[in-house]
CSV table of C-alpha atoms in Angstrom, one decimal:
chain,number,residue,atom,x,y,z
A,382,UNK,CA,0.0,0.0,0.0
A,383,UNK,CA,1.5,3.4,-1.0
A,384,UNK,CA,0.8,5.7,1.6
A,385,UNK,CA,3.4,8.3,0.7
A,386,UNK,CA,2.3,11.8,1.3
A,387,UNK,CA,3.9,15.6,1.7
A,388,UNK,CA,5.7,15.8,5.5
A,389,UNK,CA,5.0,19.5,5.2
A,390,UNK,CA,0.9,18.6,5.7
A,391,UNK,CA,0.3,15.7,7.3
A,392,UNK,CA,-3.1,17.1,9.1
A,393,UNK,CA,-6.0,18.5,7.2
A,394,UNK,CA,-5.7,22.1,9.2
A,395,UNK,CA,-3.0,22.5,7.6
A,396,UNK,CA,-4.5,21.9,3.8
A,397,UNK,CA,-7.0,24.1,4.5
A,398,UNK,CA,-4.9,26.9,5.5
A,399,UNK,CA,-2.7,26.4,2.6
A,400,UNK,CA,-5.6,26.6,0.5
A,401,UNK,CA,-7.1,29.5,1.8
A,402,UNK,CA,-3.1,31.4,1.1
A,403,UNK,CA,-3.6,29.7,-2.7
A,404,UNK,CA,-6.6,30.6,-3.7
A,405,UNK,CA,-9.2,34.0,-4.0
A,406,UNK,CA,-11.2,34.4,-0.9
A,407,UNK,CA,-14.7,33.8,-3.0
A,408,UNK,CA,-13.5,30.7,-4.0
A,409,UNK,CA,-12.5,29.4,-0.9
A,410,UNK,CA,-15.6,30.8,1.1
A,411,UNK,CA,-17.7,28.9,-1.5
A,412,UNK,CA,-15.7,25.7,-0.4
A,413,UNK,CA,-15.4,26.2,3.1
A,414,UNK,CA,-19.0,27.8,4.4
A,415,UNK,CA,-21.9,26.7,4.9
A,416,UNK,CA,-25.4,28.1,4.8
A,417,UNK,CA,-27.1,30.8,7.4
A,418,UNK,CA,-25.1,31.1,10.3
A,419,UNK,CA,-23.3,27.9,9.8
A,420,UNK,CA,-24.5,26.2,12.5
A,421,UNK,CA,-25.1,22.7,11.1
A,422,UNK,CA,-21.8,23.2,9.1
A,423,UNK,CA,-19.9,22.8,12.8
A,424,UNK,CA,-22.6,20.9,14.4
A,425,UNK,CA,-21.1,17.9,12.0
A,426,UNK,CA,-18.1,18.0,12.9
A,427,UNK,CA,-18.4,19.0,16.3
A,428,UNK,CA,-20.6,15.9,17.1
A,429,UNK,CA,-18.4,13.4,15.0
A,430,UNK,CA,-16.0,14.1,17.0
A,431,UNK,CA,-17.9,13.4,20.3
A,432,UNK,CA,-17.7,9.8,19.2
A,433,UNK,CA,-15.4,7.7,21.3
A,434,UNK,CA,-13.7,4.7,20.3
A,435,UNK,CA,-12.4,1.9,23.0
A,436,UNK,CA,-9.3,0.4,22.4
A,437,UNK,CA,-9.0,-3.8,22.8
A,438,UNK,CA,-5.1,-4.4,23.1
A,439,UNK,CA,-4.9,-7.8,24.8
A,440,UNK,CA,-7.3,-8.7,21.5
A,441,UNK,CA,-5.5,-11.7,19.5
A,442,UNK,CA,-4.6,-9.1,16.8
A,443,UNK,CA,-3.2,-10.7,13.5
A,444,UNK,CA,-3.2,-7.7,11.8
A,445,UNK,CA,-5.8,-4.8,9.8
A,446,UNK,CA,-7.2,-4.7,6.3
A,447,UNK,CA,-9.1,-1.5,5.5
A,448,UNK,CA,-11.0,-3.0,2.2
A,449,UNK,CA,-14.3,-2.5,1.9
A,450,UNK,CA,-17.0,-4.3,-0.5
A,451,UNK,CA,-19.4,-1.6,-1.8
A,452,UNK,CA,-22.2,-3.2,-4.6
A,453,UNK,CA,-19.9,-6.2,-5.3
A,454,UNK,CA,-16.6,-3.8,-5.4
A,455,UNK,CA,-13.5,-4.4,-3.4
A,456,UNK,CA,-12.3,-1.2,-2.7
A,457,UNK,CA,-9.0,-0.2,-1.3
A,458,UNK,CA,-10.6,1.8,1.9
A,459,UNK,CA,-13.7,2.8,3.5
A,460,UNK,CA,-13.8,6.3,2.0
A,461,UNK,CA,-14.5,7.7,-1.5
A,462,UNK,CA,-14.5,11.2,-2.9
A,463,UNK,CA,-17.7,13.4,-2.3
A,464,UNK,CA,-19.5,15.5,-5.4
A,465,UNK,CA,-18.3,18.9,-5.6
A,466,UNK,CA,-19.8,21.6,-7.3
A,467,UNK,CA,-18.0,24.2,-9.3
A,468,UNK,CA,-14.9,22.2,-8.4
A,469,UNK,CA,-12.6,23.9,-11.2
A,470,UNK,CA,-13.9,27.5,-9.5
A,471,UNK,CA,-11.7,26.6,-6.5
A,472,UNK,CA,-8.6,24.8,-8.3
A,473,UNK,CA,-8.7,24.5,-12.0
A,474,UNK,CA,-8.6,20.8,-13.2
A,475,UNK,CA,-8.8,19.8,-10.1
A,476,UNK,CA,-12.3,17.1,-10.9
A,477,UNK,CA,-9.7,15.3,-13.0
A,478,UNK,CA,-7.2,15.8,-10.5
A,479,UNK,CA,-9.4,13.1,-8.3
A,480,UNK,CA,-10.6,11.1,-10.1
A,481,UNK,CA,-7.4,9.6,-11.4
A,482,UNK,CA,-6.1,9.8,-7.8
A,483,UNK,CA,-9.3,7.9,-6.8
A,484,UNK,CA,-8.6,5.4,-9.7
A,485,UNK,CA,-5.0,4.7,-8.9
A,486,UNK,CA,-6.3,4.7,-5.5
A,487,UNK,CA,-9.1,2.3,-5.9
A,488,UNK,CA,-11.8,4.2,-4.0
A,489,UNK,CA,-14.9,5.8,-5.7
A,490,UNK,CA,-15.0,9.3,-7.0
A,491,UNK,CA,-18.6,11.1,-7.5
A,492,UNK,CA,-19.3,13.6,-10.2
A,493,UNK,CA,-21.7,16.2,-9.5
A,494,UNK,CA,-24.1,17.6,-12.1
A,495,UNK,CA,-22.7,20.7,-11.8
A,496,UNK,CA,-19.0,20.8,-11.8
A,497,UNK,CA,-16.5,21.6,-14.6
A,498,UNK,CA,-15.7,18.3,-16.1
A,499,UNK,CA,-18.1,16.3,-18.1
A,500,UNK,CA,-19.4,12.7,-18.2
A,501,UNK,CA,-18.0,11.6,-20.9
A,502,UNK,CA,-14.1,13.0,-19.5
A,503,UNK,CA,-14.2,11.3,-16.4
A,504,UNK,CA,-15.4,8.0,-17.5
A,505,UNK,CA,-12.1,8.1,-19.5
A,506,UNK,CA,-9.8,8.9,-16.8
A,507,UNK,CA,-11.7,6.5,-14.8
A,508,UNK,CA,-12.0,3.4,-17.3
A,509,UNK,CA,-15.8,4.1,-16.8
A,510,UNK,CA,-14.9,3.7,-12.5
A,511,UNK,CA,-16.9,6.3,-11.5
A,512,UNK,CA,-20.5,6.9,-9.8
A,513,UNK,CA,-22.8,10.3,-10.5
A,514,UNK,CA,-24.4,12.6,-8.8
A,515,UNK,CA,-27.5,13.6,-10.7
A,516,UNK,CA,-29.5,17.1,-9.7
A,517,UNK,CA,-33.4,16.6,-10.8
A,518,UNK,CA,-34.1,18.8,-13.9
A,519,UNK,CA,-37.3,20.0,-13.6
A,520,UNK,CA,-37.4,18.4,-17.5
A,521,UNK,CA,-37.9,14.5,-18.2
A,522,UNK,CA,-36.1,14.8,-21.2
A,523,UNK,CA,-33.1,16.5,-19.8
A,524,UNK,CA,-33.0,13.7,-16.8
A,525,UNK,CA,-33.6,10.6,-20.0
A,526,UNK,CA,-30.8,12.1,-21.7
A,527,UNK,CA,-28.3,12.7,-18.8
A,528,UNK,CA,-28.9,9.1,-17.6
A,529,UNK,CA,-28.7,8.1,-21.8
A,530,UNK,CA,-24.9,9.1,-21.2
A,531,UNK,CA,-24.2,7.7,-18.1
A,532,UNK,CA,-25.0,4.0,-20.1
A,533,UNK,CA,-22.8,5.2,-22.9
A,534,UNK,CA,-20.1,5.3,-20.6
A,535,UNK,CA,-21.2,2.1,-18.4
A,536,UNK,CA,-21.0,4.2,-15.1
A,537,UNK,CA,-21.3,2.5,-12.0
A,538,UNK,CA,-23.7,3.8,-9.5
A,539,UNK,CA,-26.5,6.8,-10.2
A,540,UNK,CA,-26.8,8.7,-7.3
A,541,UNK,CA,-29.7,11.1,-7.1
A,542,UNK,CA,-29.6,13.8,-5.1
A,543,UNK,CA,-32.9,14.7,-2.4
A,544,UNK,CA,-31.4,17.5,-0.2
A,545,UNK,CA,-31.6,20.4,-2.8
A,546,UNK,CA,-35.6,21.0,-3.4
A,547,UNK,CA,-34.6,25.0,-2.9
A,548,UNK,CA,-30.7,26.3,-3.3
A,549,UNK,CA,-29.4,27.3,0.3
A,550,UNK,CA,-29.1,30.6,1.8
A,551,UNK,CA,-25.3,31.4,1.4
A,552,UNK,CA,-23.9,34.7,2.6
A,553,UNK,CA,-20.7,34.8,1.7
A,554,UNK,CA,-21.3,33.8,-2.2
A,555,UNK,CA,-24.1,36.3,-2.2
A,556,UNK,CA,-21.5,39.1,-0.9
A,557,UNK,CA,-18.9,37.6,-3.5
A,558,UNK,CA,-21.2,37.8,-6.0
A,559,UNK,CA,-20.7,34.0,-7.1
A,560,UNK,CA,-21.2,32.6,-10.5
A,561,UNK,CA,-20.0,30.6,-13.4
A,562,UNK,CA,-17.7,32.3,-13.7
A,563,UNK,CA,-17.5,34.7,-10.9
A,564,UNK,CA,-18.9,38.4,-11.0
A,565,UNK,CA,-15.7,40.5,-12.0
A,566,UNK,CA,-16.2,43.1,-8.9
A,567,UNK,CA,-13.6,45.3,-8.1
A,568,UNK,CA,-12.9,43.6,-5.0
A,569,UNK,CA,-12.9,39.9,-6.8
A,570,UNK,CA,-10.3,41.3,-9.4
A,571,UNK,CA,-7.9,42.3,-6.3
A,572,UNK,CA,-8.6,38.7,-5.2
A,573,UNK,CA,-7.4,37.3,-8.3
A,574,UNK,CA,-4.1,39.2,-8.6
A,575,UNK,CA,-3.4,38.4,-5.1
A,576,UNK,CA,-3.4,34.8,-6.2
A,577,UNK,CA,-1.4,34.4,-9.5
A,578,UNK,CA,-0.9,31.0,-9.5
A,579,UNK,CA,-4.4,30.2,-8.7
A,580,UNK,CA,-4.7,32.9,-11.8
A,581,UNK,CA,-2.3,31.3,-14.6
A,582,UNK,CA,-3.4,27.6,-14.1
A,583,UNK,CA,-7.5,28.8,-14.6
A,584,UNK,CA,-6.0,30.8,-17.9
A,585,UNK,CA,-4.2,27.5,-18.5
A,586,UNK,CA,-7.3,25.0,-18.3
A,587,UNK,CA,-9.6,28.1,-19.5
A,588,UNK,CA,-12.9,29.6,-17.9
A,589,UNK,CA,-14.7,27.1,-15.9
A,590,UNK,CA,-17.8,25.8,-16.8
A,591,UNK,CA,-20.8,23.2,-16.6
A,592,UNK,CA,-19.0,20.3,-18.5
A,593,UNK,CA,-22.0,18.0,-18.3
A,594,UNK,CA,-24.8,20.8,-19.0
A,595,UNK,CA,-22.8,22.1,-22.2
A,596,UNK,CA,-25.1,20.0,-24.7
A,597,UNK,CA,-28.0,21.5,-22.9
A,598,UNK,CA,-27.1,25.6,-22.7
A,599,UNK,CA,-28.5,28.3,-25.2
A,600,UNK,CA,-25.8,30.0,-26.8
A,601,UNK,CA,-25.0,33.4,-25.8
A,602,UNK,CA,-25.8,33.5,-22.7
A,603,UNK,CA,-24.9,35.8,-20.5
A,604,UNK,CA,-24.0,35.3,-16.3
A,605,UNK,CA,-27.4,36.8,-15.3
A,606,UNK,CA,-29.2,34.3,-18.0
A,607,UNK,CA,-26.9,31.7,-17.4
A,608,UNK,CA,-28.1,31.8,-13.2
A,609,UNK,CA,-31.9,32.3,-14.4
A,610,UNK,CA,-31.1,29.1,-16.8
A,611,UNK,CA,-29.8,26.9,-13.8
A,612,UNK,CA,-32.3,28.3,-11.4
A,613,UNK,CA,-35.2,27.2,-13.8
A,614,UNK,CA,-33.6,24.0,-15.3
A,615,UNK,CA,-32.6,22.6,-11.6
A,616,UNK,CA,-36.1,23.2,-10.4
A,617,UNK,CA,-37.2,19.7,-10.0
A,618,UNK,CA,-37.7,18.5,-6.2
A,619,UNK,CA,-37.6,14.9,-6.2
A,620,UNK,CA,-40.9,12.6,-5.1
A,621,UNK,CA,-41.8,9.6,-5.1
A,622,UNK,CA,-43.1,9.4,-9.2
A,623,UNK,CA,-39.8,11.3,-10.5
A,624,UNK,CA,-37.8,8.6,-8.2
A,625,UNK,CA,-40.0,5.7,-9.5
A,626,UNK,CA,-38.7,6.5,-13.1
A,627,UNK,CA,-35.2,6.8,-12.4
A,628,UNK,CA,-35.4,3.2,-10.9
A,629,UNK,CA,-37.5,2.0,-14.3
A,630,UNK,CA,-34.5,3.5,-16.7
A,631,UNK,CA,-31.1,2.6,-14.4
A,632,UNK,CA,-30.8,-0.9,-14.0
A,633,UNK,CA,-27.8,-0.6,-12.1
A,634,UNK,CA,-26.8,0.6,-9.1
A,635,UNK,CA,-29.1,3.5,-7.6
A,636,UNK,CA,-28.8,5.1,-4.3
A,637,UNK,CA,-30.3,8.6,-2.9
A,638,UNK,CA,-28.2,11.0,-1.2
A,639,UNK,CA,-29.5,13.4,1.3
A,640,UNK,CA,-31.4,11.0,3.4
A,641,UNK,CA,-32.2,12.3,6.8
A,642,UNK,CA,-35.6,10.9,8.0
A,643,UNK,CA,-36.6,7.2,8.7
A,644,UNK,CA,-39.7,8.3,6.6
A,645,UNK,CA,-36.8,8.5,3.6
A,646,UNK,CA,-35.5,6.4,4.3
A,647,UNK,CA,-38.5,3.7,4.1
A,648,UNK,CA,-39.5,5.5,0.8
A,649,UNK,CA,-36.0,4.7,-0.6
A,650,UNK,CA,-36.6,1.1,0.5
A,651,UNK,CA,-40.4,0.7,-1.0
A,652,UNK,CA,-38.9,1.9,-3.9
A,653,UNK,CA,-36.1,-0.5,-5.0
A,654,UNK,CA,-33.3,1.6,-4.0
A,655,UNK,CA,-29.9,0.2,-3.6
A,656,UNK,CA,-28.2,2.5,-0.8
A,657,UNK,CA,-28.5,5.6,1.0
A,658,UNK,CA,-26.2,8.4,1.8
A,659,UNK,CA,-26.7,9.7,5.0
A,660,UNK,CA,-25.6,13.7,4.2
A,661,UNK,CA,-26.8,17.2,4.9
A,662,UNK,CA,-25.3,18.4,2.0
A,663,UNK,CA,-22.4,19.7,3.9
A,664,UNK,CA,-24.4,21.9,6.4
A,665,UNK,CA,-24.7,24.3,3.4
A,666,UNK,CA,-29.1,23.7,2.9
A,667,UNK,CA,-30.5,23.2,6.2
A,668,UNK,CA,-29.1,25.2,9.0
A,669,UNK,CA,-31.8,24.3,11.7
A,670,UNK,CA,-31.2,20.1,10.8
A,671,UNK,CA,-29.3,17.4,12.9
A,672,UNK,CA,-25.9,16.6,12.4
A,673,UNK,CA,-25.4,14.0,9.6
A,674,UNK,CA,-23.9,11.4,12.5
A,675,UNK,CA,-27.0,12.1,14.6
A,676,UNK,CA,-29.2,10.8,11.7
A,677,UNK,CA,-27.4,8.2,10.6
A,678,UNK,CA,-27.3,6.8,14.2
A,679,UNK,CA,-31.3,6.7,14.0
A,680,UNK,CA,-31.3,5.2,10.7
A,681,UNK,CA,-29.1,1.9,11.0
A,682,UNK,CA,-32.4,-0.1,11.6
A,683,UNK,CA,-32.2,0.1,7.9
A,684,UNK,CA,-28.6,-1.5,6.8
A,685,UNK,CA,-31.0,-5.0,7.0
A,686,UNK,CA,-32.4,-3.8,3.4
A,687,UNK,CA,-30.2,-0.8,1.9
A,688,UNK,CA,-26.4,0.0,2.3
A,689,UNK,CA,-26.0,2.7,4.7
A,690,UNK,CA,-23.9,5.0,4.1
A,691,UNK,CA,-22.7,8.7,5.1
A,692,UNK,CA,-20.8,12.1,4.6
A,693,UNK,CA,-21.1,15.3,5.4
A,694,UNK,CA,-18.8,16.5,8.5
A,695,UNK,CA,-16.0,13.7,7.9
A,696,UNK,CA,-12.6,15.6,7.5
A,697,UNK,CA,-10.0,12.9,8.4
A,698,UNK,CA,-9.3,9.1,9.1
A,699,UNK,CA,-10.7,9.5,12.6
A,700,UNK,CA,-13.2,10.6,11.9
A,701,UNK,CA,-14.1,7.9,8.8
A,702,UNK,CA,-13.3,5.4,11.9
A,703,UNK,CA,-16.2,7.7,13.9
A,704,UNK,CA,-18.5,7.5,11.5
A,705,UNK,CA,-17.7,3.2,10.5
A,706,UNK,CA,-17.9,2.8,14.2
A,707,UNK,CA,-21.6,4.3,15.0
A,708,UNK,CA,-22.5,1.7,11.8
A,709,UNK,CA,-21.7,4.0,8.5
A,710,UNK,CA,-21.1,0.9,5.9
A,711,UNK,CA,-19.1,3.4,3.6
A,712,UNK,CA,-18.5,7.1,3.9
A,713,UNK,CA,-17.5,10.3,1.8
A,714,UNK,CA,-15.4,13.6,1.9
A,715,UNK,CA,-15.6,16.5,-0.2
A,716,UNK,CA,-13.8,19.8,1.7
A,717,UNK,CA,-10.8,17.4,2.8
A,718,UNK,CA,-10.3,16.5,-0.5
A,719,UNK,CA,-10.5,20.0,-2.5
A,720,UNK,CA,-8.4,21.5,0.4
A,721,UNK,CA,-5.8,19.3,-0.5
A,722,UNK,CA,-6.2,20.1,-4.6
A,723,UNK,CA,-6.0,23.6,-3.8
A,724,UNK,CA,-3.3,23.3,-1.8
A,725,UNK,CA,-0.8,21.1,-3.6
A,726,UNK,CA,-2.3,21.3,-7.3
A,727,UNK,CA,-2.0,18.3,-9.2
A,728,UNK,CA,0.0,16.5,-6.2
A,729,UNK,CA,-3.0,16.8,-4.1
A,730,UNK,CA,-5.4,14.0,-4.8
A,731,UNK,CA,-2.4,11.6,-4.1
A,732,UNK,CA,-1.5,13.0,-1.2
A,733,UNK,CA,-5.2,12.9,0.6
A,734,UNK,CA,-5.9,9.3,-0.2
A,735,UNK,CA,-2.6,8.7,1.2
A,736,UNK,CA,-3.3,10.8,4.1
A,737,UNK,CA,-6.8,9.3,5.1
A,738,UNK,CA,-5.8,6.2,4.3
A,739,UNK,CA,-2.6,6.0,7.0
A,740,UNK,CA,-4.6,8.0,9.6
A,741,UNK,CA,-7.3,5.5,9.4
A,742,UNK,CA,-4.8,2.5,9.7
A,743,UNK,CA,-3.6,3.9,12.3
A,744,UNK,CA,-6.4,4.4,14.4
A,745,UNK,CA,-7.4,0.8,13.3
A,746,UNK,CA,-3.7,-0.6,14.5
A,747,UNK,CA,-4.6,1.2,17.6
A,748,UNK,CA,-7.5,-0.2,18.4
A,749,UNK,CA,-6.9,-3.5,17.3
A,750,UNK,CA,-9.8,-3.3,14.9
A,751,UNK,CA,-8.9,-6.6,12.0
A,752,UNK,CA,-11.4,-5.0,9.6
A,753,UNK,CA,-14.3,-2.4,9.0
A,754,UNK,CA,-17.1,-4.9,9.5
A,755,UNK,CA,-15.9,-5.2,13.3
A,756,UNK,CA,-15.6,-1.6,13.6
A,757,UNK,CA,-18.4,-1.2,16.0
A,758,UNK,CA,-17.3,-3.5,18.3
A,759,UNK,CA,-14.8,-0.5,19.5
A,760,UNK,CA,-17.5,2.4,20.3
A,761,UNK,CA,-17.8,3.7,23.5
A,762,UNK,CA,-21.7,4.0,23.6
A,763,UNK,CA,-22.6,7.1,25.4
């Protein structure tokens, strides 16, 4: 197992400060807020991290393997990459950046609807290795064409996304002014000449834009169009019918992600779903909701019919072993990930899989935990 990884940030503090120093501030508010007050955005981590883990060292220990079997997949870890939007906004390339790290890697890398790099880019990089995130159009034919694609490329798992039925009060994007691509105020100009690098590698890779939606824009379009475009074309809150058609066209794989509510939960179960993800979209939707851990702990009564599974809040291997340990089958980053693009460029896929992947070991060695499916054996139940 290559675990090799840059001395100079071995925690994921220090990623995220080196981003912020790389990067223009509206890009790396846009990564690193939440919605509101940001409340639920710390409320994630915060109550993670109340979860205690009980070490067994007289155990007969022979040793730890951190594969996990996801949909008849043996992956490399317990951890894949989260969807990111806008992901070439914050550091350009950087959706390509992690999905070849996740492919070397052997983990699973998302795509959201709405980044910079298309379908049919990362199924090449990925060998067709690759799940996506799909945002509801509020058109059928949109949704029949997107999924249309994703059989082209013989992607893996469809993920539809619940948690978005009205786009979340941000205030530091409204202040920035954020877009595709930014608004070019005065004070985001400064920004950008502050950050040169960040600055010759998007002139490099170009303007970021939707990747995936490029088939489906008018032409001409201006920002304030483009925004009235995406508000109008991502419309469509998911219910039961729109959900029931999905599951009629994928044959594959299908999970929702979002899932907060037994009541979900069930619904995802009635309706032929394979897996859940257990998210709050990062605490940037719902400011008043639970922590992601608190509703996944209420919803394990369901890992007897779908695979469980969770982000939102998870910033390091501890807290992956947090989240495996209160019954997680599988879990996701996002910020951990992009922190560590922005902050090392093209080296920094590599060196967050390699990162996670010897902090979780090592909490695993510590323990005395053989393998994930034991993992709740070591929880302190409080």
């Amino acid at each position: 197992m290559n675990l090799k990884y840059n001395q100079a940030y071995p925690g994921i503090d220090d990623l995220r400060h080196k981003a912020k120093s790389r990067i223009p501030r509206f890009a790396f508010e846009y990564l690193d807020g939440g919605c509101n007050e940001d409340v639920n955005l710390h409320r994630n981590t915060a109550e993670l991290r109340e979860v205690q883990l009980k070490p067994l060292y007289l155990n007969d220990y022979k040793g730890t393997d951190m594969s996990a079997t996801l949909f008849g997949k043996t992956y490399s870890a317990p951890f894949g990459v989260a969807p990111v939007g806008l992901q070439g906004l914050i550091w350009p390339n950087s959706p390509n950046i992690l999905a070849k790290a996740a492919k070397e890697h052997n983990v699973p890398f998302i795509l959201s609807t709405v980044t910079t790099s298309g379908i049919e880019e990362i199924a090449k990089i990925t060998e067709g290795d690759f799940w996506y995130q799909l945002y509801h159009p509020a058109e059928e034919a949109l949704r029949d064409d997107i999924i249309r694609r994703l059989k082209q490329v013989d992607c893996e798992v469809l993920v539809i996304l619940a948690d978005v039925p009205t786009f979340g009060f941000r205030p530091r994007d409204i202040r920035n002014g954020l877009a595709m691509p930014p608004r070019m105020t005065v004070k985001n100009i400064l920004q950008i000449m502050g950050r040169p690098n960040w600055a010759m590698q998007t002139l490099a890779h170009g303007v970021p834009s939707f990747a995936t939606l490029k088939p489906y824009l008018p032409k001409g379009l201006d920002m304030k169009q483009l925004g009235a475009f995406m508000d109008k074309t991502f419309s469509g809150r998911l219910n039961k019918e729109r959900v029931a058609a999905i599951r009629d066209q994928w044959k594959g794989k299908l999970v929702i992600k979002g899932v907060a509510s037994a009541e979900d939960a069930q619904l995802a179960v009635d309706l032929g779903l394979d897996g859940i993800i257990v998210s709050n979209h990062g605490g940037r939707q719902l400011d008043a909701g639970e922590s992601a851990v608190k509703s996944l702990s209420d919803l394990l009564a369901f890992k007897e019919k779908l695979t469980v599974m969770m982000d939102s809040g998870i910033r390091s291997g501890a807290d992956i072993a947090r989240a495996l340990a209160v019954g997680a089958d599988f879990t996701f980053l996002g910020r951990t990930f992009m922190y560590s693009t922005a902050a090392l460029g093209n080296e920094g896929g590599q060196h967050a899989m390699a990162i996670l992947k010897r902090q979780l070991l090592q909490v695993m060695e510590q323990v005395c935990c053989p393998d994930i499916a034991h993992f709740q054996r070591y929880l302190i139940n409080k």
